[in-house]
Short mmCIF file of C-alpha atoms and ligand atoms in Angstrom, two decimals:
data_model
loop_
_atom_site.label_atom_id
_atom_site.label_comp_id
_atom_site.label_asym_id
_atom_site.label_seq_id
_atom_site.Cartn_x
_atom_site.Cartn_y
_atom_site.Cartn_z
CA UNK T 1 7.44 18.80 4.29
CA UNK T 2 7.30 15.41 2.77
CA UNK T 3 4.45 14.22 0.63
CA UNK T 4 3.37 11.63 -1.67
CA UNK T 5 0.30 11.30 -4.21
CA UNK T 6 -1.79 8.25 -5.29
CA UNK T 7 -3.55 8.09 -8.68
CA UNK T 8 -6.43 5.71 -9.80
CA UNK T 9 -4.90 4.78 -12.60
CA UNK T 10 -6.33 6.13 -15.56
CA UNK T 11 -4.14 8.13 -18.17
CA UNK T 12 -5.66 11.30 -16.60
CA UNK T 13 -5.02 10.55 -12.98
CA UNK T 14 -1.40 9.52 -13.49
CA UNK T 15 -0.99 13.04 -15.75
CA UNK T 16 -2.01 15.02 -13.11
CA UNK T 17 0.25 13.20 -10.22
CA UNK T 18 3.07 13.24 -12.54
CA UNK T 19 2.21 17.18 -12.67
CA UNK T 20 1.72 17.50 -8.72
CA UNK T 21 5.14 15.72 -7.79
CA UNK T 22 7.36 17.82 -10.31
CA UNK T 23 6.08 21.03 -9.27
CA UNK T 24 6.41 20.21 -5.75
CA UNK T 25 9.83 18.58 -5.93
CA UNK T 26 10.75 21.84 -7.46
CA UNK T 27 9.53 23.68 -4.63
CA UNK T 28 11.89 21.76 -2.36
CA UNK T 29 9.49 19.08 -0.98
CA UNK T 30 10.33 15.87 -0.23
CA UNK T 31 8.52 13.00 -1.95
CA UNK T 32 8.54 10.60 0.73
CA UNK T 33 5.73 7.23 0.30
CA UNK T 34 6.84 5.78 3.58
CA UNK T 35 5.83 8.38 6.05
CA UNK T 36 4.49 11.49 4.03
CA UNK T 37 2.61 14.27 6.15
CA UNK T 38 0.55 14.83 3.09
CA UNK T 39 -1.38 12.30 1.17
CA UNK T 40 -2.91 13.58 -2.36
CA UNK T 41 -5.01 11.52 -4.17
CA UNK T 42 -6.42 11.85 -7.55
CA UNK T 43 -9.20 9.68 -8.70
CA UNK T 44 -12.67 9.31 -7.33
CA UNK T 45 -13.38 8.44 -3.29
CA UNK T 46 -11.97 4.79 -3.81
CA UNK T 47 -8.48 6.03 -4.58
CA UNK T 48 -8.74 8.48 -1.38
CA UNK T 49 -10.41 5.50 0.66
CA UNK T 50 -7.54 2.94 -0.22
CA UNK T 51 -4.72 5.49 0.16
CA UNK T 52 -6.14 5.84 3.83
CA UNK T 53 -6.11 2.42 4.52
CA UNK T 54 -2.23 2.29 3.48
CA UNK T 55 -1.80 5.33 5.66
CA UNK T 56 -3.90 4.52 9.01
CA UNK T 57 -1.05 3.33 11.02
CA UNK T 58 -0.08 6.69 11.26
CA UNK T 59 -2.94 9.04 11.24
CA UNK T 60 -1.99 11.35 13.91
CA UNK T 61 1.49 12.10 11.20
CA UNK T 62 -0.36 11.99 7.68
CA UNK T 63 -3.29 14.38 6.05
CA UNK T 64 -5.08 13.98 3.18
CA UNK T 65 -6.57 15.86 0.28
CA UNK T 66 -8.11 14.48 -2.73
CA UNK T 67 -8.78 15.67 -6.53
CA UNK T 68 -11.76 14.07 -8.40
CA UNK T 69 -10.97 13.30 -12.19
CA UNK T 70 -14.69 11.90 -12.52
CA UNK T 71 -17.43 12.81 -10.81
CA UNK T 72 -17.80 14.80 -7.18
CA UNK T 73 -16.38 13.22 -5.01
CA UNK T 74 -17.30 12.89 -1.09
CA UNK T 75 -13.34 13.00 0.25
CA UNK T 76 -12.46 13.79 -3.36
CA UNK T 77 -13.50 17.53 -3.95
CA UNK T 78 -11.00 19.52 -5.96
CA UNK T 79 -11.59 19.12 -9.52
CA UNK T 80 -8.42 19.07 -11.73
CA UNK T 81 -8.73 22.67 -12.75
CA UNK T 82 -7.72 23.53 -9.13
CA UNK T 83 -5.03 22.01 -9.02
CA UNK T 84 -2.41 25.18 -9.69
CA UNK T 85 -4.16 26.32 -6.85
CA UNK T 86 -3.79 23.16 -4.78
CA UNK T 87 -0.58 23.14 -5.32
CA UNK T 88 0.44 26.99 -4.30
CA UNK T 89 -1.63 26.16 -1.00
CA UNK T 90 0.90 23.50 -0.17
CA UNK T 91 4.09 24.76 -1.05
CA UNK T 92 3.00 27.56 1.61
CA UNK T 93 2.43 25.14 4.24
CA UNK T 94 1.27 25.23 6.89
CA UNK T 95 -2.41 24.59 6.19
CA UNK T 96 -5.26 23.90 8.16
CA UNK T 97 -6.45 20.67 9.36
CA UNK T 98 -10.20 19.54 9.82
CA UNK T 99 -11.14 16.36 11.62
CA UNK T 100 -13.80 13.66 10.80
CA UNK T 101 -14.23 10.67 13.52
CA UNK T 102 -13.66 6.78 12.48
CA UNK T 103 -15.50 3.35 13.21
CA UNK T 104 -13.35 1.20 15.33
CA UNK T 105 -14.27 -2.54 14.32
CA UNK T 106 -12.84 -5.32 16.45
CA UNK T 107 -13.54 -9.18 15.09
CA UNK T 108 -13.05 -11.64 17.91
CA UNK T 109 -13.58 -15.70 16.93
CA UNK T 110 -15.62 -18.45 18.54
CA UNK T 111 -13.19 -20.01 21.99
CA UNK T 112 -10.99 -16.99 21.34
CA UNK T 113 -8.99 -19.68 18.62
CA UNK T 114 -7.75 -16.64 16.56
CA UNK T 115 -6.54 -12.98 17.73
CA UNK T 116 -8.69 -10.65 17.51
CA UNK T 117 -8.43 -8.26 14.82
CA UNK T 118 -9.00 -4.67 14.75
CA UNK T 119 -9.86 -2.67 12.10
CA UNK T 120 -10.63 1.11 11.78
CA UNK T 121 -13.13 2.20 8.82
CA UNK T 122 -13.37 5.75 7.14
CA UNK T 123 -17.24 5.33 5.64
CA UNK T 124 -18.40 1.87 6.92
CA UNK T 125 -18.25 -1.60 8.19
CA UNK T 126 -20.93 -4.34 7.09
CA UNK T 127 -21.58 -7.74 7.95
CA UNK T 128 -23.83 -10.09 5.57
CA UNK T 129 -24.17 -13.73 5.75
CA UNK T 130 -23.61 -15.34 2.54
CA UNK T 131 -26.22 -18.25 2.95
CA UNK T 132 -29.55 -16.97 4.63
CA UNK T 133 -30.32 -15.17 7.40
CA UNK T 134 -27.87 -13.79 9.89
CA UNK T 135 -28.83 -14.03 13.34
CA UNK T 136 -27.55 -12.14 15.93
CA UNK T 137 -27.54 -10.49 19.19
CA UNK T 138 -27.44 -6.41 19.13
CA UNK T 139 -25.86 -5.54 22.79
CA UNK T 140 -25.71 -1.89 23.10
CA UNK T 141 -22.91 -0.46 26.17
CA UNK T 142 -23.49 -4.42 27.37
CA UNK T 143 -27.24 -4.44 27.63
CA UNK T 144 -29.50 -6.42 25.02
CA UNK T 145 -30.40 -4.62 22.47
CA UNK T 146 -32.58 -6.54 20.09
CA UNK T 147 -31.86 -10.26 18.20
CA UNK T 148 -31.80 -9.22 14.26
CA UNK T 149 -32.13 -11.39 11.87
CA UNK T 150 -31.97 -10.38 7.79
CA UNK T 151 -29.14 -10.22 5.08
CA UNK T 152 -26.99 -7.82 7.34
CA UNK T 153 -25.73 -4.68 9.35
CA UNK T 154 -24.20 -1.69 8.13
CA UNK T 155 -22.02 0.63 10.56
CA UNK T 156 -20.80 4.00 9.17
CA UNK T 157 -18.93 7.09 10.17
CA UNK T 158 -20.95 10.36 9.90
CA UNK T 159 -18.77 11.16 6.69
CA UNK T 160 -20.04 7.79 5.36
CA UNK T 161 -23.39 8.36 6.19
CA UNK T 162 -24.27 9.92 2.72
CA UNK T 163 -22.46 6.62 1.42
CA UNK T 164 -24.03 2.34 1.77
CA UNK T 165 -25.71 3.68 4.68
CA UNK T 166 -27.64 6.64 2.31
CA UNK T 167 -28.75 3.47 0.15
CA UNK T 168 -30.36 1.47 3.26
CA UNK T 169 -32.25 4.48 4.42
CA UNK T 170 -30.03 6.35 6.91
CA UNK T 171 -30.14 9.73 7.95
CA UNK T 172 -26.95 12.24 6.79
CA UNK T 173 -25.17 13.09 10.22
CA UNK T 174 -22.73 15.82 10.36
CA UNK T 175 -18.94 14.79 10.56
CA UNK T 176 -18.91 16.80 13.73
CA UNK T 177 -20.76 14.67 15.47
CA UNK T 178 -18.59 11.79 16.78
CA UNK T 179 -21.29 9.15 16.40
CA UNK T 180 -21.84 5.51 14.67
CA UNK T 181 -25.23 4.95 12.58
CA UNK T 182 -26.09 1.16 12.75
CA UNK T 183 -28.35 0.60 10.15
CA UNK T 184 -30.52 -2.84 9.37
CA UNK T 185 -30.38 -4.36 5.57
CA UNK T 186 -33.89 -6.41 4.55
CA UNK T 187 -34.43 -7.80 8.71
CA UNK T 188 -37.42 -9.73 9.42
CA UNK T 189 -39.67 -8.46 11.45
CA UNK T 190 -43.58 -10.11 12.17
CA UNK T 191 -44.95 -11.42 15.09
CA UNK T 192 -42.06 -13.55 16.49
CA UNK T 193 -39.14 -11.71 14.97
CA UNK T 194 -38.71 -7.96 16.10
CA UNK T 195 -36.02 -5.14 15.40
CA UNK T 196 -36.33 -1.87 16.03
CA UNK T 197 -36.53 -1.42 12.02
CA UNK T 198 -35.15 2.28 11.65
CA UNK T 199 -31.31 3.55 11.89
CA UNK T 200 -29.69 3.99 15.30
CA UNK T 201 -27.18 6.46 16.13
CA UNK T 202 -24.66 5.95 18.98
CA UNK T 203 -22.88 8.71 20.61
CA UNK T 204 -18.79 8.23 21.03
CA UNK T 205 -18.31 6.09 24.03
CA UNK T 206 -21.40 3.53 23.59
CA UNK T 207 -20.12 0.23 22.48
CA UNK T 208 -22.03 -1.92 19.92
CA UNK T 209 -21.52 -5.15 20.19
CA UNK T 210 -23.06 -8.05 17.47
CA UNK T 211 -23.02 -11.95 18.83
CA UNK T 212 -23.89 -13.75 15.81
CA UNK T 213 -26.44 -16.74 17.00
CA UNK T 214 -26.34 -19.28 13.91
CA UNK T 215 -23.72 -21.03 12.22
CA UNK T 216 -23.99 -19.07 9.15
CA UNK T 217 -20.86 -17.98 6.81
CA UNK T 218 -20.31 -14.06 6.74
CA UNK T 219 -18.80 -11.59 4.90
CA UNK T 220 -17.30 -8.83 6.50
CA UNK T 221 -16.26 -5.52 4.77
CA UNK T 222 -14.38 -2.66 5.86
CA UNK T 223 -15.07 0.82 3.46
CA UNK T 224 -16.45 -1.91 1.02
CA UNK T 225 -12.89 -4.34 1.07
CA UNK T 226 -13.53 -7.71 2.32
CA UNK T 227 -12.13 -8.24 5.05
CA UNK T 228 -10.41 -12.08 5.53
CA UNK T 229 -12.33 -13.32 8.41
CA UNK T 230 -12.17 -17.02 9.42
CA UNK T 231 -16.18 -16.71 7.98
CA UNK T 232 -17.69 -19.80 10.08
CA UNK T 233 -16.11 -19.13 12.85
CA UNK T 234 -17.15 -15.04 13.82
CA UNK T 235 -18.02 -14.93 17.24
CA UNK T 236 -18.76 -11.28 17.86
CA UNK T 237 -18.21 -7.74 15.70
CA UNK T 238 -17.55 -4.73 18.36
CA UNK T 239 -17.99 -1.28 16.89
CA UNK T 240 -17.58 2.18 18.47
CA UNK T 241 -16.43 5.51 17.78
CA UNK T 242 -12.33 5.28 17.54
CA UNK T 243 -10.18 7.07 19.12
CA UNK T 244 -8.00 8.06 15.91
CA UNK T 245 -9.19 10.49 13.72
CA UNK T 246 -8.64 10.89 10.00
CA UNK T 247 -7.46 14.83 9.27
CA UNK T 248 -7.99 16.35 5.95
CA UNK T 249 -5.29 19.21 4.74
CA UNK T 250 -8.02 22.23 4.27
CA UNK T 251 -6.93 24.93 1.51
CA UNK T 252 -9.98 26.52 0.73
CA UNK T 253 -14.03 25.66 2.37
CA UNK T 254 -16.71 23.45 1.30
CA UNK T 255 -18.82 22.89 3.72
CA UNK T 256 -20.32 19.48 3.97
CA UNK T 257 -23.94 20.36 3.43
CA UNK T 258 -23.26 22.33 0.07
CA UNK T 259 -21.26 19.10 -0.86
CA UNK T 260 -24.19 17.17 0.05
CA UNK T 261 -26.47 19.45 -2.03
CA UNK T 262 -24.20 19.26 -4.85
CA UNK T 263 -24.15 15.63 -4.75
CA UNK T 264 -27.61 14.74 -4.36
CA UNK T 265 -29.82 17.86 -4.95
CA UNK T 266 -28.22 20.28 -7.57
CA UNK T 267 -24.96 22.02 -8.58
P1 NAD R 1 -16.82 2.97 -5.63
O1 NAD R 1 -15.44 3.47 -5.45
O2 NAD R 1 -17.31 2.55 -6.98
O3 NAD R 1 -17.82 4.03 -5.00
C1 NAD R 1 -19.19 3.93 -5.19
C2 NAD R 1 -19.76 5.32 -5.08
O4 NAD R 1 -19.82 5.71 -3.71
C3 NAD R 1 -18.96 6.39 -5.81
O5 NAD R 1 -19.85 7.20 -6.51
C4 NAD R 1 -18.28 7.17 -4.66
O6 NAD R 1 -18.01 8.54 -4.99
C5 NAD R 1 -19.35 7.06 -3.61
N1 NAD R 1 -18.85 7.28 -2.25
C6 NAD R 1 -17.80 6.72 -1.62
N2 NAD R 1 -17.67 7.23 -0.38
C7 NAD R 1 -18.67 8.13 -0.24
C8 NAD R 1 -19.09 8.97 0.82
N3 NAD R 1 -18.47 8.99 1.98
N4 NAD R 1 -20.19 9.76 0.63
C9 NAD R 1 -20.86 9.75 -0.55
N5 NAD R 1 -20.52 8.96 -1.59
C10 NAD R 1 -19.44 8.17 -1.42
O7 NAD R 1 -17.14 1.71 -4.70
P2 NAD R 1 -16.25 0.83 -3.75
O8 NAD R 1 -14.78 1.14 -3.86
O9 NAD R 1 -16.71 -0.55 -3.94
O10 NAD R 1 -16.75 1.32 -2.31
C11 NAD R 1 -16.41 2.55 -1.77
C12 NAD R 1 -17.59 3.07 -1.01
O11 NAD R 1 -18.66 3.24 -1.90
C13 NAD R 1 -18.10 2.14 0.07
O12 NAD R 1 -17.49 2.39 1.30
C14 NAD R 1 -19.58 2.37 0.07
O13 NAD R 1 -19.99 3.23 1.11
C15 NAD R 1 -19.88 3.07 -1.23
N6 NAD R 1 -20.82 2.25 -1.99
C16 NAD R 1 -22.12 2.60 -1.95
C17 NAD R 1 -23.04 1.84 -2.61
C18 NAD R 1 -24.48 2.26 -2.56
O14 NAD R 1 -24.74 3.42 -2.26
N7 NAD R 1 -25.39 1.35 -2.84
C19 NAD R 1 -22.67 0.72 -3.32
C20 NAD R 1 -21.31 0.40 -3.36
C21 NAD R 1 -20.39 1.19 -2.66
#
């Protein structure tokens, strides 16, 4: 089996991959970057959300497992005193694999001047204009929706549900269920401007589509990167449940709600 790990940074997280790759290179594993079947990470949930990214040309070949050197992490849950452990469980491959569903995002530009670009997105997707209001169209499997208008939309993945989308107000969905939550940031809403004003949750197969309206300037991240988007000249943002999956090497349970307890309630 060929793996490879990916460290934060910090003195700590480069300690313990140093640890991690010696032991298993003892054990006769291949360390292989280019196209590991197991990703570790050790950090915090950005090191495990960028070491997707690298990896999600070839998510049907790679899983992933992370080790939190700070605090609990949502994709990050083995702490480092686990990690004898962790490292038994993979030397006596194979393991079992659990899947969460992704947010396809595909940018398409005003007269179709650019490509369009697609884009798939582990917690979320948002789009904010960055000089007043956005204005757009919500289409919804291509009937009208609603017009928003605010700072911006947030899309997330059930597993990013208890991330940006937590902050705006949206409900905690279970990574079984392949859905998208669309939820509003600050939108107007009075007596001329309307929006439904709560989260929405979209089953797998119901496109979203966004036609912005004004010539604003947006921002567009993917899992909080920016993404470079010709910003003036965004015609529409289609999101929907992907087809690709991101699958998670499982050694040992934690089920989700006793990881969202632990985060948010008590230990
Ligand atoms: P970061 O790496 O500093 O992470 C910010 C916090 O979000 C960390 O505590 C991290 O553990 C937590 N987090 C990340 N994914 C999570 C998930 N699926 N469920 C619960 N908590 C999660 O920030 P970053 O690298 O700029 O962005 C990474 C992610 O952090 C973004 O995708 C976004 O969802 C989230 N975030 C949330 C807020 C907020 O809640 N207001 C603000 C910034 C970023």
């Amino acid at each position: 089996m060929k793996f490879t790990v990916a460290s934060r940074g910090d003195t700590l997280s480069d300690e313990l991959c140093d640890t991690i790759k010696t032991r298993l290179l003892a054990a006769d594993l291949a360390h292989d970057s280019e196209t590991p079947d197991i990703v570790i990470t050790v950090g915090g949930d950005g090191t495990f959300l960028e070491a997707f990214h690298s990896y999600a040309h070839r998510l049907e070949e790679t899983a992933f497992v992370g080790i939190h050197t700070g605090h609990l992490g949502f994709y990050a849950d083995w702490v480092p005193e686990e990690t004898e452990h962790l490292i038994t469980h993979i030397i006596k491959t194979p393991f079992q694999i659990v899947e969460y569903p992704l947010l396809e995002v595909v940018i398409r530009y005003r007269g179709g001047q650019r490509e369009p670009r697609r884009h798939l997105a582990l917690n979320e997707s948002t789009i904010k204009s960055t000089e007043g209001s956005l204005v757009c169209t919500v289409e919804i499997k291509g009937e009208a929706f609603e017009t928003f208008r605010g700072d911006g939309l947030c899309m997330s993945t059930p597993s990013g549900s208890t991330a940006y989308n937590k902050a705006l107000g949206g409900a905690i969905l279970h990574p079984s269920l392949a859905s998208i939550q669309l939820s509003e940031m600050a939108s107007i809403n009075n007596r001329i401007y309307r929006t439904l004003g709560s989260p929405l949750v979209l089953p797998q197969h119901h496109t979203c589509l966004l036609k912005l309206l004004n010539d604003v300037s947006v921002q567009v991240t993917i899992d909080h990167f920016n993404v470079p988007v010709f910003a003036e000249n965004v015609d529409t943002i289609q999101v929907r449940v992907a087809e690709e999956k991101v699958r998670f090497a499982r050694f040992r349970p934690f089920p989700f709600w006793k990881r969202v307890k632990e985060a948010f309630i008590s230990e």
